[in-house]
Amino acid sequence: MTGSAHHRVHRSGASIHFEDLTLGYDRHPAVHHLSGSIEAGSLLAIVGPNGAGKSTLLKGIVGALTPLHGSVSIRDGASPVETRARLAYLPQVSAIDHTFPICVFDLVATGLWRRSGLFGGVGRKDCDAVEQALAAVGLTGFERREIGKLSGGQLQRALFARLLLQDADIILLDEPLTAIDSKTAADLLDLVRRWHSEHRTVVAVLHDMALVREIFPQTLMMARELVAYGRTSDVLTPENLLAARRMIEAFDESAHVCAVDDGARPQAADRKAS
Amino acid sequence: MTVYDALVAPFVEFEFMRRALVGSIALALGAGPVGVFLMLRRMSLFGDAMAHAILPGAALGYLVGGLSLTAMTAGGLVAGFIVVMLAGLVARNTSVKEDASLAAFYLVSLALGVTIVSLKGSNIDLLHVLFGSVLALDDAALVLLASISSLTLVVLALIYRPLVLECVDPSFLQSVSRSGGPVHLVFLALVVMNLVGGFNALGTLLAVGIMMLPAVASRFWANELTGMICAATLIGILSSVAGLIASYHLGLPSGPTIILAAGFAYMASLAFGPNGGLVLRLIPRRHLEA
């Protein structure tokens, strides 16, 4: 988008803060007592084994999931801001109904929601913005194509075009490169780098450690609980990866009520023993 | 018999035919677009379920006010809204899916309705009303049908954007707006309104049929939402006209004949529709270059 130049100048950025955050389903925690913050302008990878609560954490940040304990907040400087106004979220693809008769242009144009709202018109300028977003992801010429007739990679390109239009301070990507070929992945990663250069906060759940090392300066490793958080080279150590895998294996179906809320936090060893 | 005699004369000569025409066209205008959205949300059988769910309300209205359009419509609306709200609330707040939750509530509602009807002896009048008579539309019924279709079109225009997004990508809608839940409920309210209005004036079969048959047929004519809505509305109107004319000349009951006409339109669409119709698929055509 040509509009990106002025965003770079004005964007103050938004940060994400967790305070003793526990998220889960049916009282079972998927994210357990997570505290910390993601600075404005970060380019952060979230890694961890399957079932580590990575997607759950993103849902918690978006507000689609109410915390079982603690809180998550979005702040601009020191003051809290409304999540929906600042954040764009790309979930794992399955949420979209591929059979719905809507064309690529219309799907991408929904990224203008914040500007147009429920009733606002989409004018000439907005149409140009949609065209530019489509061009940026290499989908020019696909405007009238039904979304059901796109390949997986093309649909992901379209969804990235929508993210471009959303023009958000915080961009959350849940496994954005799964089942994507290397050319498409490279194109989409160029957009991620561009967002980073525009001082947007980008958080991506990824499984490709080589990719994380190459592109993401910071990494948060989790396995329901925080394993490590910091510079990618410090986090992605064999010791941490092993620890993360062990913590997931310790999952207990008939778990007792968590005692942390009542008093001191037990050490990992105590919990495994109980 | 000239073309005039066959197609125009019945409406010119008989007022009840003109009323039936206006009533069924009004219904088709509102129910067509609603049916398309129901189909796209995989809720094609929702109309059937709701037609059963509104029975206790209509029956209560009948007990209180007799065969009064106002009383039965009001009762039907209240019962329909209650079932929709309860089913929607359960679906959104538990792991039970919307169809399962609706099945539970509509069955209870239907049982309640049959019980209420049997409490008060004769149910022959009520059955007559449930199966309706498109040829006996009075002014009040026409005004009701016209109001419902007008309101439906205006409300659909207002909620169109979030409704489409709620269908295509509900999690995206949730990430940008809180309107998903309310919009869904407003849409279901529109369905109930069209069914209740339609079933009191024209009968259950006609109300559900004119909503769903054109909608399902429309998929064979267009591959994009606007086109489907236009196709569904047009098929609904043409089926109404054709059904009324056929029932007039052949001495058939008019409501079912309209639905048979819509069924015929569906069969024709299935066979000859340009968007995935059977005939087009059978013609061997060489594949394209790209």
Coordinates of C-alpha atoms in Angstrom, one line a residue:
Chain A
M1 CA 0.0 0.0 0.0
T2 CA 1.3 3.4 -0.8
G3 CA -0.2 4.8 2.4
S4 CA 2.4 2.9 4.4
A5 CA 4.9 5.8 4.4
H6 CA 2.8 8.1 6.6
H7 CA 2.0 5.2 9.0
R8 CA 5.7 4.9 9.7
V9 CA 5.8 8.5 10.8
H10 CA 2.7 8.6 13.1
R11 CA 2.5 5.1 14.4
S12 CA 3.2 5.2 18.2
G13 CA 2.6 1.4 18.4
A14 CA 0.7 -0.8 20.8
S15 CA 2.0 -3.2 23.3
I16 CA 0.4 -6.4 24.8
H17 CA 0.5 -7.1 28.5
F18 CA -0.2 -10.4 30.3
E19 CA -0.8 -10.4 34.1
D20 CA -0.9 -13.9 35.6
L21 CA -3.0 -14.9 32.6
T22 CA -4.6 -18.3 32.6
L23 CA -6.7 -19.3 29.6
G24 CA -8.4 -22.6 29.0
Y25 CA -11.4 -24.7 28.1
D26 CA -13.8 -26.3 30.6
R27 CA -11.5 -25.2 33.5
H28 CA -8.5 -27.1 32.1
P29 CA -5.8 -24.5 31.5
A30 CA -4.2 -24.3 28.1
V31 CA -2.2 -21.2 29.0
H32 CA -1.1 -21.3 32.7
H33 CA -0.2 -18.2 34.8
L34 CA 1.6 -16.3 32.1
S35 CA 3.0 -12.9 32.9
G36 CA 5.0 -10.5 30.8
S37 CA 4.6 -8.1 28.0
I38 CA 5.2 -7.7 24.3
E39 CA 6.7 -4.3 23.5
A40 CA 5.3 -2.1 20.8
G41 CA 7.1 -2.8 17.5
S42 CA 8.2 -6.3 18.4
L43 CA 8.6 -9.0 15.8
L44 CA 7.9 -12.0 18.0
A45 CA 7.6 -15.8 17.2
I46 CA 5.6 -18.0 19.6
V47 CA 6.9 -21.5 19.5
G48 CA 6.1 -24.7 21.4
P49 CA 4.9 -28.3 20.8
N50 CA 1.3 -29.1 19.7
G51 CA -1.1 -28.5 22.5
A52 CA 1.2 -25.9 24.1
G53 CA -1.5 -23.2 24.1
K54 CA -0.1 -21.0 21.4
S55 CA -3.4 -20.6 19.5
T56 CA -5.2 -20.2 22.8
L57 CA -2.9 -17.4 23.8
L58 CA -3.7 -15.6 20.5
K59 CA -7.4 -16.1 21.1
G60 CA -7.0 -14.6 24.5
I61 CA -5.2 -11.6 23.1
V62 CA -8.0 -11.1 20.6
G63 CA -10.6 -11.4 23.3
A64 CA -12.3 -14.4 21.8
L65 CA -11.6 -16.3 25.0
T66 CA -12.3 -14.9 28.5
P67 CA -9.4 -15.5 30.9
L68 CA -10.0 -18.1 33.6
H69 CA -7.7 -16.0 35.7
G70 CA -5.6 -12.9 35.4
S71 CA -5.8 -10.5 32.5
V72 CA -4.5 -9.5 29.1
S73 CA -4.5 -5.9 27.9
I74 CA -3.5 -3.8 24.9
R75 CA -1.8 -0.5 25.7
D76 CA -0.8 2.5 23.7
G77 CA 2.0 4.0 25.8
A78 CA 0.7 3.6 29.3
S79 CA -3.0 3.9 28.6
P80 CA -5.2 0.8 27.8
V81 CA -7.0 0.8 24.5
E82 CA -9.9 -1.1 23.0
T83 CA -8.6 -4.3 21.4
R84 CA -10.8 -4.4 18.3
A85 CA -9.6 -0.9 17.2
R86 CA -5.9 -1.8 17.1
L87 CA -5.6 -5.5 16.3
A88 CA -5.8 -7.8 13.3
Y89 CA -5.9 -11.5 13.7
L90 CA -5.3 -14.3 11.2
P91 CA -6.6 -17.6 12.7
Q92 CA -5.8 -21.0 11.3
V93 CA -7.6 -21.1 8.0
S94 CA -10.4 -23.5 8.9
A95 CA -12.8 -20.8 10.2
I96 CA -13.7 -19.6 6.7
D97 CA -16.6 -21.1 4.8
H98 CA -15.0 -21.9 1.4
T99 CA -18.4 -22.7 -0.2
F100 CA -19.9 -19.2 0.4
P101 CA -20.4 -17.4 -2.9
I102 CA -18.2 -14.4 -2.4
C103 CA -15.4 -13.2 -4.6
V104 CA -11.8 -12.4 -3.7
F105 CA -12.3 -8.6 -4.0
D106 CA -15.2 -8.6 -1.6
L107 CA -13.5 -10.8 0.9
V108 CA -10.4 -8.6 0.9
A109 CA -12.5 -5.5 1.1
T110 CA -13.9 -6.6 4.5
G111 CA -10.5 -5.5 5.8
L112 CA -11.8 -2.0 5.5
W113 CA -14.4 -2.7 8.2
R114 CA -12.9 -0.4 10.7
R115 CA -13.2 2.5 8.3
S116 CA -16.5 1.6 6.7
G117 CA -18.3 0.0 9.7
L118 CA -21.6 -1.7 9.4
F119 CA -23.1 0.8 6.9
G120 CA -20.4 3.0 5.5
G121 CA -19.9 3.0 1.7
V122 CA -16.9 1.7 -0.1
G123 CA -15.8 4.4 -2.4
R124 CA -13.4 4.9 -5.3
K125 CA -10.5 5.4 -3.0
D126 CA -11.3 2.3 -1.0
C127 CA -11.5 0.2 -4.2
D128 CA -8.0 1.5 -5.1
A129 CA -6.8 0.5 -1.7
V130 CA -8.2 -3.0 -2.2
E131 CA -6.5 -3.2 -5.6
Q132 CA -3.2 -2.1 -4.2
A133 CA -3.5 -4.7 -1.4
L134 CA -4.2 -7.4 -4.0
A135 CA -1.3 -6.3 -6.0
A136 CA 1.0 -6.4 -3.0
V137 CA 0.2 -10.1 -2.4
G138 CA 0.3 -10.9 -6.1
L139 CA -3.4 -11.5 -6.7
T140 CA -4.1 -8.9 -9.3
G141 CA -6.5 -10.4 -11.8
F142 CA -8.2 -12.6 -9.2
E143 CA -10.7 -10.0 -8.1
R144 CA -13.8 -11.7 -9.3
R145 CA -12.6 -15.3 -8.6
E146 CA -14.8 -17.1 -6.1
I147 CA -12.9 -17.9 -2.9
G148 CA -13.9 -21.6 -3.2
K149 CA -11.9 -21.8 -6.4
L150 CA -8.6 -20.5 -4.8
S151 CA -5.7 -22.8 -3.9
G152 CA -4.6 -22.8 -0.3
G153 CA -1.7 -20.5 -1.0
Q154 CA -3.9 -18.1 -3.0
L155 CA -6.4 -17.9 -0.2
Q156 CA -3.7 -17.2 2.3
R157 CA -2.4 -14.4 0.0
A158 CA -6.0 -13.0 0.0
L159 CA -6.1 -13.1 3.8
F160 CA -2.8 -11.3 4.0
A161 CA -4.2 -8.6 1.6
R162 CA -7.1 -8.2 4.1
L163 CA -4.6 -7.8 6.9
L164 CA -2.9 -5.1 4.9
L165 CA -6.2 -3.2 4.6
Q166 CA -6.9 -3.6 8.3
D167 CA -3.9 -1.3 8.9
A168 CA -3.6 -2.5 12.5
D169 CA -1.0 -1.7 15.2
I170 CA -0.9 -5.3 16.3
I171 CA -1.0 -8.2 13.9
L172 CA -1.4 -11.8 15.2
L173 CA -0.7 -14.7 12.8
D174 CA -1.6 -18.2 13.8
E175 CA 0.5 -20.7 11.8
P176 CA 0.3 -18.4 8.7
L177 CA 2.8 -20.5 6.6
T178 CA 1.4 -24.0 7.2
A179 CA 0.9 -25.9 3.9
I180 CA 2.2 -22.9 1.9
D181 CA 4.9 -23.3 -0.8
S182 CA 8.2 -21.6 -0.5
K183 CA 7.5 -18.9 -3.1
T184 CA 4.3 -17.9 -1.4
A185 CA 5.9 -18.1 2.0
A186 CA 8.7 -15.8 0.9
D187 CA 6.2 -13.3 -0.5
L188 CA 4.1 -13.3 2.7
L189 CA 7.3 -13.0 4.9
D190 CA 8.2 -9.9 2.9
L191 CA 4.9 -8.4 4.1
V192 CA 5.8 -9.4 7.7
R193 CA 9.1 -7.6 7.4
R194 CA 7.4 -4.6 6.0
W195 CA 5.0 -4.5 8.9
H196 CA 7.9 -4.7 11.3
S197 CA 9.6 -1.8 9.5
E198 CA 6.4 0.2 9.9
H199 CA 6.8 -0.3 13.7
R200 CA 3.7 -2.6 13.9
T201 CA 3.7 -5.3 16.6
V202 CA 3.8 -8.6 14.8
V203 CA 3.2 -11.9 16.7
A204 CA 3.3 -15.2 14.8
V205 CA 2.8 -18.8 15.9
L206 CA 5.3 -20.9 13.9
H207 CA 6.8 -24.4 13.9
D208 CA 9.7 -23.8 11.5
M209 CA 12.6 -23.1 13.8
A210 CA 15.0 -22.2 11.0
L211 CA 12.6 -19.6 9.8
V212 CA 12.2 -18.2 13.3
R213 CA 16.0 -17.9 13.7
E214 CA 16.2 -16.2 10.3
I215 CA 13.5 -13.6 10.6
F216 CA 12.2 -13.2 14.2
P217 CA 14.5 -11.2 16.6
Q218 CA 12.4 -12.4 19.6
T219 CA 10.8 -15.7 20.6
L220 CA 8.4 -16.8 23.3
M221 CA 8.5 -20.5 23.9
M222 CA 5.7 -22.0 25.8
A223 CA 4.3 -25.3 26.9
R224 CA 1.2 -24.2 28.7
E225 CA 3.5 -22.3 31.0
L226 CA 6.3 -19.9 29.9
V227 CA 9.4 -21.8 29.0
A228 CA 11.6 -19.0 27.8
Y229 CA 11.1 -15.5 26.4
G230 CA 13.8 -13.2 24.9
R231 CA 16.2 -13.0 22.1
T232 CA 15.6 -15.9 19.7
S233 CA 19.2 -17.2 19.9
D234 CA 18.8 -17.4 23.7
V235 CA 15.4 -19.1 23.6
L236 CA 15.8 -21.7 20.9
T237 CA 18.3 -23.9 22.8
P238 CA 18.2 -27.7 22.9
E239 CA 17.6 -27.6 26.6
N240 CA 14.6 -25.3 26.3
L241 CA 13.1 -27.4 23.5
L242 CA 13.4 -30.6 25.5
A243 CA 12.0 -28.9 28.6
A244 CA 9.0 -27.8 26.6
R245 CA 8.3 -31.3 25.3
R246 CA 8.5 -32.8 28.8
M247 CA 6.1 -30.2 30.2
I248 CA 3.4 -31.2 27.7
E249 CA 3.8 -34.9 28.3
A250 CA 3.1 -34.2 32.0
F251 CA -0.6 -33.2 31.2
D252 CA -3.0 -34.8 33.7
E253 CA -6.6 -35.4 32.7
S254 CA -7.8 -35.7 36.3
A255 CA -6.0 -32.7 37.5
H256 CA -6.7 -31.1 40.8
V257 CA -7.8 -27.5 41.3
C258 CA -4.8 -25.3 40.8
A259 CA -3.5 -24.0 44.1
V260 CA -1.5 -21.1 42.7
D261 CA -4.3 -18.6 43.1
D262 CA -4.4 -19.3 46.8
G263 CA -0.8 -18.9 47.7
A264 CA 2.7 -19.3 46.6
R265 CA 3.4 -20.7 43.1
P266 CA 4.7 -24.3 43.4
Q267 CA 7.8 -25.3 41.6
A268 CA 7.5 -27.4 38.4
A269 CA 9.0 -30.4 40.3
D270 CA 6.3 -30.2 43.0
R271 CA 3.5 -30.2 40.4
K272 CA 4.8 -33.2 38.6
A273 CA 5.0 -35.1 41.9
S274 CA 1.5 -34.3 43.0
Chain B
M1 CA -58.0 -20.4 -25.8
T2 CA -55.9 -17.4 -26.4
V3 CA -52.9 -16.4 -24.5
Y4 CA -54.9 -13.7 -22.8
D5 CA -57.6 -16.2 -21.7
A6 CA -55.0 -18.5 -20.3
L7 CA -52.7 -16.1 -18.5
V8 CA -54.4 -12.8 -17.9
A9 CA -58.1 -13.3 -17.8
P10 CA -58.2 -15.2 -14.5
F11 CA -56.7 -12.3 -12.7
V12 CA -58.8 -9.7 -14.5
E13 CA -62.1 -11.5 -13.8
F14 CA -61.7 -12.6 -10.3
E15 CA -60.7 -10.4 -7.3
F16 CA -59.7 -13.4 -5.2
M17 CA -57.1 -14.3 -7.9
R18 CA -55.7 -10.8 -7.8
R19 CA -55.4 -10.9 -4.0
A20 CA -53.8 -14.3 -4.1
L21 CA -51.3 -13.0 -6.7
V22 CA -50.4 -10.0 -4.6
G23 CA -50.1 -12.0 -1.4
S24 CA -47.9 -14.7 -2.8
I25 CA -45.7 -12.2 -4.7
A26 CA -45.3 -10.2 -1.4
L27 CA -44.3 -13.4 0.3
A28 CA -41.8 -14.4 -2.4
L29 CA -40.1 -10.9 -2.3
G30 CA -39.3 -11.2 1.4
A31 CA -38.9 -15.0 1.7
G32 CA -36.6 -15.4 -1.3
P33 CA -33.5 -13.5 0.1
V34 CA -34.1 -15.0 3.6
G35 CA -34.2 -18.5 2.1
V36 CA -30.9 -17.9 0.3
F37 CA -29.1 -16.9 3.5
L38 CA -30.7 -19.9 5.3
M39 CA -29.4 -22.2 2.6
L40 CA -25.9 -20.7 2.7
R41 CA -25.8 -21.1 6.4
R42 CA -26.7 -24.8 6.0
M43 CA -30.0 -24.1 7.8
S44 CA -32.3 -25.2 4.9
L45 CA -34.4 -27.3 7.3
F46 CA -34.6 -24.5 9.8
G47 CA -37.9 -23.3 8.3
D48 CA -39.5 -26.6 8.7
A49 CA -38.5 -26.8 12.3
M50 CA -39.7 -23.3 13.0
A51 CA -43.0 -24.0 11.3
H52 CA -43.5 -26.6 14.0
A53 CA -42.1 -24.5 16.8
I54 CA -44.7 -21.7 16.3
L55 CA -47.6 -24.1 16.8
P56 CA -48.2 -23.5 20.6
G57 CA -48.2 -19.8 20.1
A58 CA -50.7 -20.0 17.2
A59 CA -52.8 -22.5 19.2
L60 CA -52.9 -20.2 22.2
G61 CA -53.8 -17.3 20.0
Y62 CA -56.5 -19.4 18.5
L63 CA -57.9 -20.4 21.9
V64 CA -58.0 -16.8 23.0
G65 CA -59.1 -15.0 19.9
G66 CA -60.6 -17.8 17.7
L67 CA -59.7 -17.8 14.0
S68 CA -58.3 -14.3 14.3
L69 CA -55.3 -13.4 12.1
T70 CA -54.0 -10.9 14.7
A71 CA -54.2 -13.2 17.7
M72 CA -52.7 -16.2 15.9
T73 CA -49.9 -14.1 14.3
A74 CA -49.0 -12.5 17.6
G75 CA -49.0 -15.9 19.3
G76 CA -46.9 -17.5 16.6
L77 CA -44.4 -14.6 16.6
V78 CA -44.0 -14.9 20.4
A79 CA -43.5 -18.7 20.3
G80 CA -41.1 -18.4 17.4
F81 CA -39.0 -15.7 19.0
I82 CA -38.8 -17.6 22.3
V83 CA -37.6 -20.8 20.6
V84 CA -35.1 -19.0 18.4
M85 CA -33.7 -17.0 21.4
L86 CA -33.4 -20.1 23.6
A87 CA -31.8 -22.2 20.9
G88 CA -29.4 -19.4 19.9
L89 CA -28.4 -18.7 23.5
V90 CA -27.7 -22.4 24.2
A91 CA -25.8 -22.8 20.9
R92 CA -23.6 -19.7 21.6
N93 CA -22.9 -20.5 25.3
T94 CA -22.4 -24.3 25.3
S95 CA -20.8 -26.8 23.0
V96 CA -24.2 -27.9 21.6
K97 CA -24.5 -26.9 17.9
E98 CA -27.3 -24.7 16.7
D99 CA -29.2 -27.4 14.8
A100 CA -29.2 -29.8 17.7
S101 CA -30.2 -27.1 20.2
L102 CA -33.0 -26.0 17.8
A103 CA -34.2 -29.6 17.4
A104 CA -34.6 -30.0 21.1
F105 CA -36.5 -26.8 21.6
Y106 CA -38.8 -27.1 18.6
L107 CA -39.8 -30.7 19.6
V108 CA -40.8 -29.5 23.0
S109 CA -42.6 -26.6 21.5
L110 CA -44.5 -28.8 19.0
A111 CA -45.5 -31.2 21.8
L112 CA -46.8 -28.2 23.8
G113 CA -48.7 -27.0 20.8
V114 CA -50.4 -30.3 20.1
T115 CA -51.3 -30.6 23.8
I116 CA -52.9 -27.1 23.8
V117 CA -54.9 -27.9 20.6
S118 CA -56.2 -31.1 22.0
L119 CA -57.3 -29.4 25.2
K120 CA -60.0 -27.6 23.3
G121 CA -61.8 -30.3 21.3
S122 CA -62.1 -29.6 17.6
N123 CA -58.9 -29.0 15.8
I124 CA -60.4 -29.1 12.3
D125 CA -60.5 -25.3 12.1
L126 CA -57.0 -25.0 13.2
L127 CA -55.8 -27.6 10.7
H128 CA -57.5 -25.6 8.0
V129 CA -55.6 -22.6 9.1
L130 CA -52.3 -24.5 9.3
F131 CA -52.7 -25.6 5.7
G132 CA -54.0 -22.2 4.7
S133 CA -55.9 -20.9 1.8
V134 CA -54.2 -18.5 -0.5
L135 CA -57.6 -17.9 -2.2
A136 CA -59.2 -16.4 0.9
L137 CA -56.9 -13.4 1.6
D138 CA -58.7 -10.5 3.2
D139 CA -57.3 -6.9 3.5
A140 CA -55.8 -7.5 6.8
A141 CA -53.8 -10.6 5.6
L142 CA -52.6 -8.7 2.5
V143 CA -51.4 -5.7 4.6
L144 CA -49.7 -8.2 7.0
L145 CA -47.9 -9.9 4.1
A146 CA -46.9 -6.6 2.4
S147 CA -45.6 -5.2 5.7
I148 CA -43.6 -8.3 6.5
S149 CA -41.9 -8.4 3.1
S150 CA -41.2 -4.6 3.2
L151 CA -39.7 -4.8 6.7
T152 CA -37.7 -7.9 5.7
L153 CA -36.1 -6.1 2.7
V154 CA -35.2 -3.0 4.7
V155 CA -33.7 -4.9 7.6
L156 CA -31.8 -7.2 5.3
A157 CA -30.3 -4.2 3.6
L158 CA -29.3 -2.8 7.0
I159 CA -27.6 -6.0 8.3
Y160 CA -26.4 -7.3 4.9
R161 CA -22.7 -6.7 5.5
P162 CA -22.3 -8.2 9.0
L163 CA -24.7 -11.0 8.0
V164 CA -22.6 -12.0 5.0
L165 CA -19.4 -11.8 7.1
E166 CA -21.0 -13.9 9.9
C167 CA -21.6 -16.5 7.2
V168 CA -18.2 -16.4 5.5
D169 CA -15.8 -15.7 8.3
P170 CA -17.4 -15.5 11.8
S171 CA -14.1 -15.3 13.6
F172 CA -13.0 -12.3 11.6
L173 CA -16.3 -10.5 12.3
Q174 CA -15.8 -11.2 15.9
S175 CA -12.3 -9.7 15.8
V176 CA -13.6 -6.4 14.3
S177 CA -17.1 -6.0 15.7
R178 CA -19.5 -7.2 18.3
S179 CA -22.4 -7.3 15.9
G180 CA -22.2 -11.0 15.1
G181 CA -24.5 -12.3 17.8
P182 CA -27.2 -9.6 17.5
V183 CA -27.2 -9.8 13.7
H184 CA -27.7 -13.5 13.8
L185 CA -30.7 -13.1 16.1
V186 CA -32.2 -10.3 14.0
F187 CA -31.9 -12.6 11.0
L188 CA -33.6 -15.5 12.8
A189 CA -36.3 -13.0 13.8
L190 CA -36.8 -12.2 10.1
V191 CA -37.2 -16.0 9.3
V192 CA -39.8 -16.3 12.1
M193 CA -41.7 -13.3 10.9
N194 CA -41.8 -14.5 7.3
L195 CA -42.9 -18.0 8.4
V196 CA -45.6 -16.8 10.8
G197 CA -47.0 -14.2 8.4
G198 CA -46.8 -16.7 5.5
F199 CA -48.3 -19.6 7.4
N200 CA -51.3 -17.6 8.8
A201 CA -52.1 -16.2 5.5
L202 CA -51.1 -19.0 3.2
G203 CA -50.4 -22.1 5.2
T204 CA -47.3 -23.8 6.5
L205 CA -46.4 -25.6 3.4
L206 CA -46.6 -22.5 1.2
A207 CA -44.6 -20.4 3.7
V208 CA -41.7 -22.8 4.0
G209 CA -41.8 -23.9 0.3
I210 CA -41.7 -20.4 -1.2
M211 CA -38.8 -19.7 1.1
M212 CA -36.6 -22.7 0.4
L213 CA -37.3 -24.1 -3.1
P214 CA -36.4 -20.9 -5.0
A215 CA -33.3 -20.5 -2.8
V216 CA -32.0 -23.9 -3.5
A217 CA -32.8 -23.5 -7.2
S218 CA -31.0 -20.2 -7.3
R219 CA -27.6 -21.9 -6.7
F220 CA -27.8 -23.3 -10.3
W221 CA -28.2 -19.9 -11.8
A222 CA -25.6 -17.7 -10.1
N223 CA -22.3 -18.2 -8.4
E224 CA -22.4 -15.0 -6.5
L225 CA -24.6 -13.8 -3.7
T226 CA -26.4 -10.9 -5.4
G227 CA -27.2 -13.0 -8.4
M228 CA -28.5 -15.8 -6.2
I229 CA -30.8 -13.5 -4.3
C230 CA -32.2 -12.0 -7.5
A231 CA -32.7 -15.5 -9.0
A232 CA -34.4 -16.8 -5.9
T233 CA -36.8 -13.9 -5.8
L234 CA -37.6 -14.2 -9.5
I235 CA -38.2 -17.9 -9.3
G236 CA -40.5 -17.4 -6.3
I237 CA -42.6 -14.8 -8.2
L238 CA -42.8 -16.8 -11.4
S239 CA -43.7 -20.0 -9.4
S240 CA -46.5 -18.0 -7.7
V241 CA -47.9 -16.8 -11.0
A242 CA -47.6 -20.1 -12.7
G243 CA -49.0 -22.0 -9.8
L244 CA -52.0 -19.8 -9.5
I245 CA -52.8 -20.0 -13.2
A246 CA -52.4 -23.8 -13.3
S247 CA -54.6 -24.2 -10.2
Y248 CA -57.2 -22.0 -11.8
H249 CA -57.4 -24.0 -15.1
L250 CA -56.9 -27.5 -13.7
G251 CA -59.1 -27.0 -10.6
L252 CA -56.2 -27.8 -8.2
P253 CA -55.7 -26.5 -4.7
S254 CA -53.7 -23.3 -5.1
G255 CA -51.2 -23.4 -2.3
P256 CA -49.8 -26.8 -3.1
T257 CA -49.9 -26.0 -6.8
I258 CA -47.7 -22.9 -6.2
I259 CA -45.2 -25.1 -4.4
L260 CA -45.3 -27.7 -7.1
A261 CA -44.5 -25.0 -9.6
A262 CA -41.6 -24.0 -7.5
G263 CA -40.6 -27.6 -7.3
F264 CA -40.8 -27.8 -11.1
A265 CA -38.6 -24.7 -11.3
Y266 CA -36.1 -26.4 -9.0
M267 CA -36.1 -29.5 -11.2
A268 CA -35.6 -27.4 -14.3
S269 CA -32.8 -25.5 -12.6
L270 CA -31.1 -28.7 -11.5
A271 CA -31.3 -30.0 -15.1
F272 CA -30.6 -26.9 -17.1
G273 CA -29.0 -24.3 -14.8
P274 CA -25.8 -22.8 -16.1
N275 CA -24.0 -23.1 -12.8
G276 CA -23.5 -26.8 -12.2
G277 CA -26.7 -28.0 -13.9
L278 CA -26.8 -31.7 -14.8
V279 CA -27.2 -31.3 -18.6
L280 CA -24.2 -29.0 -18.9
R281 CA -22.1 -31.5 -17.0
L282 CA -23.2 -34.3 -19.4
I283 CA -22.1 -32.4 -22.5
P284 CA -18.6 -33.5 -23.1
R285 CA -16.5 -30.3 -23.4
R286 CA -12.8 -30.2 -23.8
H287 CA -10.9 -28.6 -20.9
L288 CA -9.5 -25.1 -21.2
E289 CA -5.9 -24.0 -21.6
A290 CA -5.7 -22.4 -18.2

